[in-house]
mmCIF file of C-alpha atoms in Angstrom:
data_model
loop_
_atom_site.group_PDB
_atom_site.id
_atom_site.type_symbol
_atom_site.label_atom_id
_atom_site.label_comp_id
_atom_site.label_asym_id
_atom_site.label_seq_id
_atom_site.Cartn_x
_atom_site.Cartn_y
_atom_site.Cartn_z
ATOM 1 C CA MET T 1 0.000 0.000 0.000
ATOM 2 C CA ALA T 2 2.846 2.401 0.878
ATOM 3 C CA LEU T 3 4.401 1.718 -2.535
ATOM 4 C CA VAL T 4 1.137 2.487 -4.307
ATOM 5 C CA GLN T 5 0.750 5.692 -2.340
ATOM 6 C CA SER T 6 4.297 6.747 -3.201
ATOM 7 C CA ALA T 7 3.690 6.095 -6.891
ATOM 8 C CA ARG T 8 0.422 8.008 -6.785
ATOM 9 C CA ARG T 9 2.141 10.901 -5.079
ATOM 10 C CA ALA T 10 4.877 11.072 -7.721
ATOM 11 C CA ALA T 11 2.411 10.735 -10.579
ATOM 12 C CA GLY T 12 -0.004 13.297 -9.249
ATOM 13 C CA PRO T 13 0.352 17.047 -8.775
ATOM 14 C CA ALA T 14 3.656 18.277 -7.444
ATOM 15 C CA ALA T 15 3.818 18.456 -3.667
ATOM 16 C CA SER T 16 3.353 21.833 -2.080
ATOM 17 C CA ARG T 17 5.995 23.670 -0.146
ATOM 18 C CA LEU T 18 4.448 25.709 2.652
ATOM 19 C CA PHE T 19 6.138 28.617 4.260
ATOM 20 C CA SER T 20 5.419 31.402 6.670
ATOM 21 C CA THR T 21 6.812 34.883 6.108
ATOM 22 C CA ALA T 22 6.137 36.181 9.598
ATOM 23 C CA SER T 23 6.060 34.878 13.123
ATOM 24 C CA VAL T 24 2.663 33.874 14.369
ATOM 25 C CA ALA T 25 3.400 35.732 17.555
ATOM 26 C CA ALA T 26 3.312 39.113 15.823
ATOM 27 C CA ALA T 27 0.630 41.481 17.072
ATOM 28 C CA GLY T 28 -1.214 38.669 18.813
ATOM 29 C CA ARG T 29 -2.499 37.230 15.584
ATOM 30 C CA SER T 30 -3.921 33.744 15.540
ATOM 31 C CA PRO T 31 -1.622 31.240 13.802
ATOM 32 C CA VAL T 32 -4.602 30.053 11.807
ATOM 33 C CA ALA T 33 -5.035 33.427 10.129
ATOM 34 C CA GLY T 34 -3.200 34.011 6.907
ATOM 35 C CA LEU T 35 -1.867 30.508 6.482
ATOM 36 C CA PRO T 36 0.922 30.349 3.871
ATOM 37 C CA LYS T 37 0.148 29.645 0.271
ATOM 38 C CA ALA T 38 1.430 26.548 -1.476
ATOM 39 C CA LEU T 39 4.153 26.665 -4.072
ATOM 40 C CA PRO T 40 4.630 23.888 -6.604
ATOM 41 C CA ARG T 41 7.593 21.615 -6.164
ATOM 42 C CA PRO T 42 9.291 20.007 -9.156
ATOM 43 C CA ALA T 43 8.213 16.501 -9.968
ATOM 44 C CA VAL T 44 10.715 13.686 -10.304
ATOM 45 C CA SER T 45 11.940 12.258 -13.567
ATOM 46 C CA SER T 46 10.456 9.233 -15.235
ATOM 47 C CA LEU T 47 11.610 5.975 -13.703
ATOM 48 C CA TRP T 48 10.946 2.301 -14.135
ATOM 49 C CA MET T 49 9.980 0.311 -11.081
ATOM 50 C CA VAL T 50 10.406 -3.429 -11.015
ATOM 51 C CA GLY T 51 9.785 -5.953 -8.280
ATOM 52 C CA ALA T 52 11.516 -9.254 -7.740
ATOM 53 C CA ALA T 53 9.167 -11.134 -10.024
ATOM 54 C CA ALA T 54 7.032 -8.444 -11.615
ATOM 55 C CA ALA T 55 6.965 -6.996 -15.107
ATOM 56 C CA PRO T 56 8.265 -3.424 -15.450
ATOM 57 C CA ARG T 57 5.703 -0.742 -14.741
ATOM 58 C CA ARG T 58 6.051 2.819 -15.931
ATOM 59 C CA PHE T 59 6.466 5.351 -13.114
ATOM 60 C CA ALA T 60 4.622 8.519 -14.142
ATOM 61 C CA GLY T 61 5.995 12.032 -13.800
ATOM 62 C CA THR T 62 8.340 14.212 -15.771
ATOM 63 C CA ALA T 63 11.244 16.377 -14.725
ATOM 64 C CA ALA T 64 10.435 20.009 -14.129
ATOM 65 C CA ALA T 65 11.500 22.374 -16.869
ATOM 66 C CA GLY T 66 14.977 23.625 -16.236
ATOM 67 C CA GLY T 67 15.410 21.299 -13.257
ATOM 68 C CA VAL T 68 18.119 18.779 -12.605
ATOM 69 C CA ASP T 69 17.461 15.272 -13.822
ATOM 70 C CA VAL T 70 17.693 13.027 -10.777
ATOM 71 C CA THR T 71 18.071 10.004 -13.049
ATOM 72 C CA ALA T 72 21.623 10.895 -14.091
ATOM 73 C CA PRO T 73 23.551 7.692 -14.879
ATOM 74 C CA THR T 74 25.527 6.133 -12.041
ATOM 75 C CA ALA T 75 27.715 3.230 -12.960
ATOM 76 C CA THR T 76 27.452 0.078 -10.859
ATOM 77 C CA PRO T 77 30.218 -2.546 -11.159
ATOM 78 C CA PRO T 78 28.830 -5.817 -12.559
ATOM 79 C CA ALA T 79 30.267 -7.819 -9.676
ATOM 80 C CA ALA T 80 28.719 -5.531 -7.073
ATOM 81 C CA ALA T 81 25.369 -5.555 -8.900
ATOM 82 C CA ALA T 82 25.375 -9.350 -9.068
ATOM 83 C CA LYS T 83 26.241 -9.600 -5.366
ATOM 84 C CA LYS T 84 23.463 -7.172 -4.433
ATOM 85 C CA GLU T 85 20.930 -9.018 -6.569
ATOM 86 C CA GLU T 86 21.939 -12.304 -4.952
ATOM 87 C CA SER T 87 21.556 -10.827 -1.456
ATOM 88 C CA GLU T 88 18.118 -9.503 -2.398
ATOM 89 C CA LYS T 89 17.049 -12.969 -3.516
ATOM 90 C CA GLU T 90 18.258 -14.393 -0.210
ATOM 91 C CA ALA T 91 16.363 -11.696 1.710
ATOM 92 C CA ALA T 92 13.083 -12.496 -0.073
ATOM 93 C CA SER T 93 10.926 -15.082 1.626
ATOM 94 C CA TYR T 94 7.680 -16.962 1.102
ATOM 95 C CA TRP T 95 5.912 -14.029 2.771
ATOM 96 C CA GLY T 96 6.046 -12.370 -0.619
ATOM 97 C CA VAL T 97 7.992 -9.327 0.582
ATOM 98 C CA ALA T 98 10.822 -8.629 -1.832
ATOM 99 C CA PRO T 99 13.136 -5.613 -2.184
ATOM 100 C CA THR T 100 11.751 -3.142 -4.713
ATOM 101 C CA ARG T 101 14.214 -1.851 -7.275
ATOM 102 C CA LEU T 102 13.991 1.345 -9.303
ATOM 103 C CA VAL T 103 15.595 1.349 -12.702
ATOM 104 C CA LYS T 104 16.476 4.514 -14.567
ATOM 105 C CA GLU T 105 15.639 5.117 -18.204
ATOM 106 C CA ASP T 106 19.224 4.314 -19.207
ATOM 107 C CA GLY T 107 18.882 0.870 -17.640
ATOM 108 C CA THR T 108 20.993 1.520 -14.547
ATOM 109 C CA VAL T 109 19.625 0.838 -11.088
ATOM 110 C CA TRP T 110 18.755 3.658 -8.692
ATOM 111 C CA LYS T 111 21.604 3.157 -6.238
ATOM 112 C CA TRP T 112 20.120 4.684 -3.082
ATOM 113 C CA SER T 113 17.985 2.555 -0.790
ATOM 114 C CA CYS T 114 17.958 5.169 2.017
ATOM 115 C CA PHE T 115 15.796 7.544 -0.050
ATOM 116 C CA ARG T 116 13.758 7.415 -3.253
ATOM 117 C CA PRO T 117 13.547 9.794 -6.216
ATOM 118 C CA TRP T 118 10.248 11.244 -4.992
ATOM 119 C CA ASP T 119 11.984 12.194 -1.726
ATOM 120 C CA THR T 120 14.411 14.496 -3.539
ATOM 121 C CA TYR T 121 13.939 18.227 -3.924
ATOM 122 C CA GLU T 122 15.637 21.483 -4.852
ATOM 123 C CA ALA T 123 16.509 23.514 -1.760
ATOM 124 C CA ASP T 124 15.222 27.065 -1.480
ATOM 125 C CA VAL T 125 18.534 28.877 -0.979
ATOM 126 C CA ALA T 126 16.800 32.249 -1.242
ATOM 127 C CA ILE T 127 15.449 31.953 2.294
ATOM 128 C CA ASP T 128 16.210 34.822 4.683
ATOM 129 C CA LEU T 129 19.251 33.766 6.695
ATOM 130 C CA THR T 130 19.257 36.798 8.999
ATOM 131 C CA LYS T 131 15.953 36.136 10.768
ATOM 132 C CA HIS T 132 16.296 35.900 14.524
ATOM 133 C CA HIS T 133 13.839 35.442 17.372
ATOM 134 C CA ASN T 134 14.378 38.007 20.110
ATOM 135 C CA PRO T 135 13.760 36.384 23.517
ATOM 136 C CA ALA T 136 10.530 37.774 24.938
ATOM 137 C CA THR T 137 9.828 35.554 27.936
ATOM 138 C CA LEU T 138 11.942 34.031 30.679
ATOM 139 C CA GLY T 139 11.660 30.649 28.932
ATOM 140 C CA ASP T 140 12.959 32.158 25.702
ATOM 141 C CA LYS T 141 15.905 33.705 27.530
ATOM 142 C CA VAL T 142 16.751 30.416 29.225
ATOM 143 C CA ALA T 143 16.538 28.604 25.880
ATOM 144 C CA ARG T 144 18.812 31.178 24.251
ATOM 145 C CA TRP T 145 21.313 31.046 27.101
ATOM 146 C CA THR T 146 21.310 27.240 27.037
ATOM 147 C CA VAL T 147 22.131 27.125 23.321
ATOM 148 C CA LYS T 148 24.861 29.771 23.669
ATOM 149 C CA SER T 149 26.447 27.854 26.530
ATOM 150 C CA LEU T 150 26.441 24.644 24.470
ATOM 151 C CA ARG T 151 28.162 26.345 21.540
ATOM 152 C CA TRP T 152 31.265 27.247 23.542
ATOM 153 C CA PRO T 153 32.592 23.676 24.108
ATOM 154 C CA VAL T 154 31.763 22.768 20.503
ATOM 155 C CA ASP T 155 33.830 25.700 19.209
ATOM 156 C CA LEU T 156 36.658 24.759 21.556
ATOM 157 C CA PHE T 157 36.677 21.090 20.501
ATOM 158 C CA PHE T 158 36.310 21.398 16.714
ATOM 159 C CA GLN T 159 37.969 24.782 16.123
ATOM 160 C CA ARG T 160 37.906 25.348 12.330
ATOM 161 C CA ARG T 161 37.376 21.687 11.346
ATOM 162 C CA TYR T 162 33.958 22.383 9.891
ATOM 163 C CA GLY T 163 33.567 19.035 8.148
ATOM 164 C CA CYS T 164 33.937 17.101 11.425
ATOM 165 C CA ARG T 165 31.893 19.753 13.218
ATOM 166 C CA ALA T 166 28.996 19.396 10.772
ATOM 167 C CA MET T 167 29.123 15.609 10.999
ATOM 168 C CA MET T 168 29.023 15.703 14.790
ATOM 169 C CA LEU T 169 26.264 18.300 15.057
ATOM 170 C CA GLU T 170 24.011 16.538 12.542
ATOM 171 C CA THR T 171 23.989 13.438 14.749
ATOM 172 C CA VAL T 172 22.408 15.660 17.416
ATOM 173 C CA ALA T 173 20.245 17.796 15.115
ATOM 174 C CA ALA T 174 18.333 14.737 13.905
ATOM 175 C CA VAL T 175 17.173 13.890 17.438
ATOM 176 C CA PRO T 176 14.573 16.616 18.257
ATOM 177 C CA GLY T 177 12.312 15.962 15.269
ATOM 178 C CA MET T 178 12.228 12.247 15.999
ATOM 179 C CA VAL T 179 11.557 12.774 19.717
ATOM 180 C CA ALA T 180 8.828 15.363 19.150
ATOM 181 C CA GLY T 181 7.251 13.295 16.379
ATOM 182 C CA ALA T 182 7.184 10.198 18.601
ATOM 183 C CA VAL T 183 5.643 12.110 21.518
ATOM 184 C CA LEU T 184 2.920 13.562 19.281
ATOM 185 C CA HIS T 185 2.353 10.164 17.686
ATOM 186 C CA LEU T 186 1.774 8.464 21.039
ATOM 187 C CA ARG T 187 -0.413 11.346 22.221
ATOM 188 C CA SER T 188 -2.512 11.041 19.073
ATOM 189 C CA LEU T 189 -3.013 7.349 19.772
ATOM 190 C CA ARG T 190 -3.924 7.898 23.424
ATOM 191 C CA ARG T 191 -6.351 10.734 22.809
ATOM 192 C CA PHE T 192 -7.821 9.519 19.503
ATOM 193 C CA GLU T 193 -7.081 12.869 17.834
ATOM 194 C CA HIS T 194 -5.468 14.136 14.651
ATOM 195 C CA SER T 195 -2.041 15.757 14.719
ATOM 196 C CA GLY T 196 -2.561 18.487 12.119
ATOM 197 C CA GLY T 197 0.253 16.948 10.101
ATOM 198 C CA TRP T 198 2.872 17.828 12.711
ATOM 199 C CA ILE T 199 3.953 14.225 13.259
ATOM 200 C CA ARG T 200 4.904 13.893 9.616
ATOM 201 C CA ALA T 201 6.474 17.364 9.491
ATOM 202 C CA LEU T 202 8.717 16.681 12.484
ATOM 203 C CA LEU T 203 9.745 13.241 11.259
ATOM 204 C CA GLU T 204 10.439 14.818 7.866
ATOM 205 C CA GLU T 205 12.762 17.259 9.622
ATOM 206 C CA ALA T 206 14.559 14.417 11.415
ATOM 207 C CA GLU T 207 15.026 12.521 8.153
ATOM 208 C CA ASN T 208 16.348 15.625 6.422
ATOM 209 C CA GLU T 209 18.896 16.144 9.199
ATOM 210 C CA ARG T 210 19.926 12.500 8.931
ATOM 211 C CA MET T 211 20.560 12.964 5.224
ATOM 212 C CA HIS T 212 22.848 15.854 6.127
ATOM 213 C CA LEU T 213 24.835 13.388 8.219
ATOM 214 C CA MET T 214 24.941 10.789 5.441
ATOM 215 C CA THR T 215 26.336 13.496 3.158
ATOM 216 C CA PHE T 216 29.036 14.784 5.490
ATOM 217 C CA MET T 217 30.089 11.221 6.274
ATOM 218 C CA GLU T 218 31.373 11.176 2.696
ATOM 219 C CA VAL T 219 33.298 14.411 3.245
ATOM 220 C CA SER T 220 34.851 13.772 6.649
ATOM 221 C CA GLN T 221 35.449 10.359 8.168
ATOM 222 C CA PRO T 222 35.069 10.477 11.969
ATOM 223 C CA ARG T 223 37.870 9.347 14.260
ATOM 224 C CA TRP T 224 37.267 6.751 16.955
ATOM 225 C CA TYR T 225 37.063 9.304 19.766
ATOM 226 C CA GLU T 226 34.603 11.395 17.743
ATOM 227 C CA ARG T 227 32.392 8.345 17.337
ATOM 228 C CA ALA T 228 32.593 7.752 21.096
ATOM 229 C CA LEU T 229 31.663 11.379 21.692
ATOM 230 C CA VAL T 230 28.615 10.986 19.431
ATOM 231 C CA VAL T 231 27.375 8.054 21.531
ATOM 232 C CA ALA T 232 27.768 9.996 24.774
ATOM 233 C CA VAL T 233 26.298 13.262 23.505
ATOM 234 C CA GLN T 234 23.365 11.614 21.748
ATOM 235 C CA GLY T 235 22.446 9.624 24.844
ATOM 236 C CA ALA T 236 22.504 12.698 27.072
ATOM 237 C CA PHE T 237 20.762 14.974 24.584
ATOM 238 C CA PHE T 238 18.022 12.477 23.736
ATOM 239 C CA ASN T 239 16.951 12.050 27.352
ATOM 240 C CA ALA T 240 17.284 15.753 28.149
ATOM 241 C CA TYR T 241 15.228 16.783 25.125
ATOM 242 C CA LEU T 242 12.575 14.136 25.782
ATOM 243 C CA ALA T 243 12.173 15.399 29.345
ATOM 244 C CA SER T 244 11.987 19.023 28.204
ATOM 245 C CA TYR T 245 9.425 18.213 25.496
ATOM 246 C CA LEU T 246 7.197 16.375 27.945
ATOM 247 C CA LEU T 247 7.406 19.295 30.393
ATOM 248 C CA SER T 248 7.149 22.174 27.908
ATOM 249 C CA PRO T 249 6.889 21.701 24.130
ATOM 250 C CA ARG T 250 7.040 25.478 23.739
ATOM 251 C CA PHE T 251 10.446 25.592 25.454
ATOM 252 C CA ALA T 252 11.726 22.534 23.565
ATOM 253 C CA HIS T 253 10.815 23.934 20.140
ATOM 254 C CA ARG T 254 12.364 27.291 21.075
ATOM 255 C CA ILE T 255 15.641 25.573 21.948
ATOM 256 C CA VAL T 256 15.690 23.861 18.552
ATOM 257 C CA GLY T 257 14.910 27.155 16.849
ATOM 258 C CA TYR T 258 17.955 28.748 18.487
ATOM 259 C CA LEU T 259 20.075 25.668 17.727
ATOM 260 C CA GLU T 260 19.189 26.046 14.057
ATOM 261 C CA GLU T 261 20.092 29.740 14.175
ATOM 262 C CA GLU T 262 23.540 28.700 15.394
ATOM 263 C CA ALA T 263 23.715 26.068 12.661
ATOM 264 C CA VAL T 264 23.050 28.726 10.022
ATOM 265 C CA HIS T 265 25.887 30.781 11.535
ATOM 266 C CA SER T 266 28.260 27.784 11.551
ATOM 267 C CA TYR T 267 27.585 26.920 7.909
ATOM 268 C CA THR T 268 28.077 30.572 6.979
ATOM 269 C CA GLU T 269 31.550 30.397 8.543
ATOM 270 C CA PHE T 270 32.105 27.122 6.663
ATOM 271 C CA LEU T 271 31.296 28.916 3.394
ATOM 272 C CA ARG T 272 33.580 31.810 4.312
ATOM 273 C CA ASP T 273 36.551 29.449 4.719
ATOM 274 C CA LEU T 274 35.678 27.678 1.476
ATOM 275 C CA ASP T 275 35.628 30.979 -0.406
ATOM 276 C CA ALA T 276 38.918 32.017 1.211
ATOM 277 C CA GLY T 277 40.596 28.803 0.048
ATOM 278 C CA LYS T 278 41.230 27.541 3.587
ATOM 279 C CA ILE T 279 39.184 24.430 2.783
ATOM 280 C CA ASP T 280 39.405 22.550 -0.499
ATOM 281 C CA ASP T 281 36.234 22.842 -2.562
ATOM 282 C CA VAL T 282 36.106 19.160 -3.465
ATOM 283 C CA PRO T 283 33.432 17.602 -5.727
ATOM 284 C CA ALA T 284 30.077 17.041 -4.050
ATOM 285 C CA PRO T 285 29.300 13.489 -2.867
ATOM 286 C CA ALA T 286 27.068 11.522 -5.232
ATOM 287 C CA ILE T 287 24.398 11.151 -2.540
ATOM 288 C CA ALA T 288 24.143 14.944 -2.225
ATOM 289 C CA ILE T 289 23.836 15.419 -5.987
ATOM 290 C CA ASP T 290 20.876 13.048 -6.151
ATOM 291 C CA TYR T 291 19.185 14.118 -2.910
ATOM 292 C CA TRP T 292 19.192 17.869 -3.611
ATOM 293 C CA ARG T 293 19.080 17.520 -7.420
ATOM 294 C CA LEU T 294 22.371 19.343 -7.781
ATOM 295 C CA PRO T 295 24.261 19.654 -11.093
ATOM 296 C CA ALA T 296 26.622 16.813 -11.890
ATOM 297 C CA ASP T 297 29.604 19.134 -11.424
ATOM 298 C CA ALA T 298 28.453 20.432 -8.024
ATOM 299 C CA THR T 299 31.081 21.008 -5.344
ATOM 300 C CA LEU T 300 31.245 21.025 -1.560
ATOM 301 C CA ARG T 301 30.287 24.706 -1.572
ATOM 302 C CA ASP T 302 27.006 23.872 -3.309
ATOM 303 C CA VAL T 303 26.311 21.224 -0.679
ATOM 304 C CA VAL T 304 26.960 23.610 2.218
ATOM 305 C CA MET T 305 24.643 26.160 0.580
ATOM 306 C CA VAL T 306 21.669 23.774 0.423
ATOM 307 C CA VAL T 307 22.337 22.358 3.893
ATOM 308 C CA ARG T 308 22.418 25.881 5.332
ATOM 309 C CA ALA T 309 19.086 26.600 3.628
ATOM 310 C CA ASP T 310 17.616 23.451 5.183
ATOM 311 C CA GLU T 311 18.760 24.573 8.635
ATOM 312 C CA ALA T 312 17.124 27.967 8.104
ATOM 313 C CA HIS T 313 13.856 26.221 7.254
ATOM 314 C CA HIS T 314 14.087 24.095 10.405
ATOM 315 C CA ARG T 315 14.710 27.300 12.364
ATOM 316 C CA ASP T 316 11.456 28.754 11.040
ATOM 317 C CA VAL T 317 9.407 25.611 11.714
ATOM 318 C CA ASN T 318 10.501 25.271 15.331
ATOM 319 C CA HIS T 319 10.118 28.948 16.205
ATOM 320 C CA TYR T 320 6.697 28.754 14.520
ATOM 321 C CA ALA T 321 5.733 25.721 16.626
ATOM 322 C CA SER T 322 6.893 27.469 19.782
ATOM 323 C CA ASP T 323 4.859 30.561 18.893
ATOM 324 C CA ILE T 324 1.755 28.426 18.437
ATOM 325 C CA HIS T 325 2.172 27.043 21.960
ATOM 326 C CA TYR T 326 2.959 30.539 23.251
ATOM 327 C CA GLN T 327 -0.440 31.744 22.043
ATOM 328 C CA GLY T 328 -2.163 28.937 23.918
ATOM 329 C CA HIS T 329 -2.925 26.738 20.915
ATOM 330 C CA ALA T 330 -2.118 23.066 20.390
ATOM 331 C CA LEU T 331 -0.065 22.138 17.322
ATOM 332 C CA ARG T 332 -2.910 20.021 15.972
ATOM 333 C CA GLU T 333 -5.049 23.163 15.641
ATOM 334 C CA VAL T 334 -2.758 24.592 12.947
ATOM 335 C CA ALA T 335 -1.799 22.832 9.719
ATOM 336 C CA ALA T 336 1.842 21.782 9.752
ATOM 337 C CA PRO T 337 4.223 23.104 7.062
ATOM 338 C CA LEU T 338 4.687 19.771 5.306
ATOM 339 C CA GLY T 339 7.417 19.725 2.679
ATOM 340 C CA TYR T 340 9.043 22.776 4.237
ATOM 341 C CA HIS T 341 12.640 21.608 4.434
#
């Protein structure tokens, strides 16, 4: 059923990207008033989808005019392809569940199993990077102070090693969306109520942050002590954020909003060193080219640009969610900005 829904989504109208141009806290306005308009998102290129024992079926949809073709050829060694196909046959069972493969128009196999072509998008790099939420309440000030205090040891540990810094921070940045989405999911089940789309929006944020990590893993390989630090930090941050979200979702979302503001600042410094030649502008990883529909000749600078734009979008979503709580509303009362990376 999920496969049919994914195909229908790719074949149908392009998904909408929702955005808000002003904080819902302004002038005491209700967050329901003046909801953002939808903008069309480019559809994915034509693909062929084949199952383990099914005839090829045409996957509808055409590439947007002037967009990047996500079906650019990627060579797969025959030996590796044969080994993968053999492992897929071994994984299939009499339950009838077999790995689904996507084949491009040139006959090559879509190489990514962690995301599909209809999950790709072109980042909105025109987003305002200078937006900042001025702390208005004691909770806001505590959230801001907490984030500022956490930045100091990170700066001290990583210095100017922005590749390792990004890799480390993305392992943490992908936690809040998953925690908040899980809490809302369980609450929806307990109370028999809709979520307003916020469960999906927050899990979408977590997945997007995880893809940032998968990208920077290709740029900077972590050392053993950095991996150990990830385990320790993630364990502490997960439990701390879960406790804060259960106590005050408004405070928790505000913390993430300020964290994303710092992320935008960090990636801006990353770009500054790239432009100054202090960091080699190496070719972009193949996973980044396909995920963000970048040109085939994209470089690390292009990747940092789209990642920074994603962080700015996450900043907006979490400040927006905090504002909704600040006005006394529940998230389910306001439609979530789905597709707003």
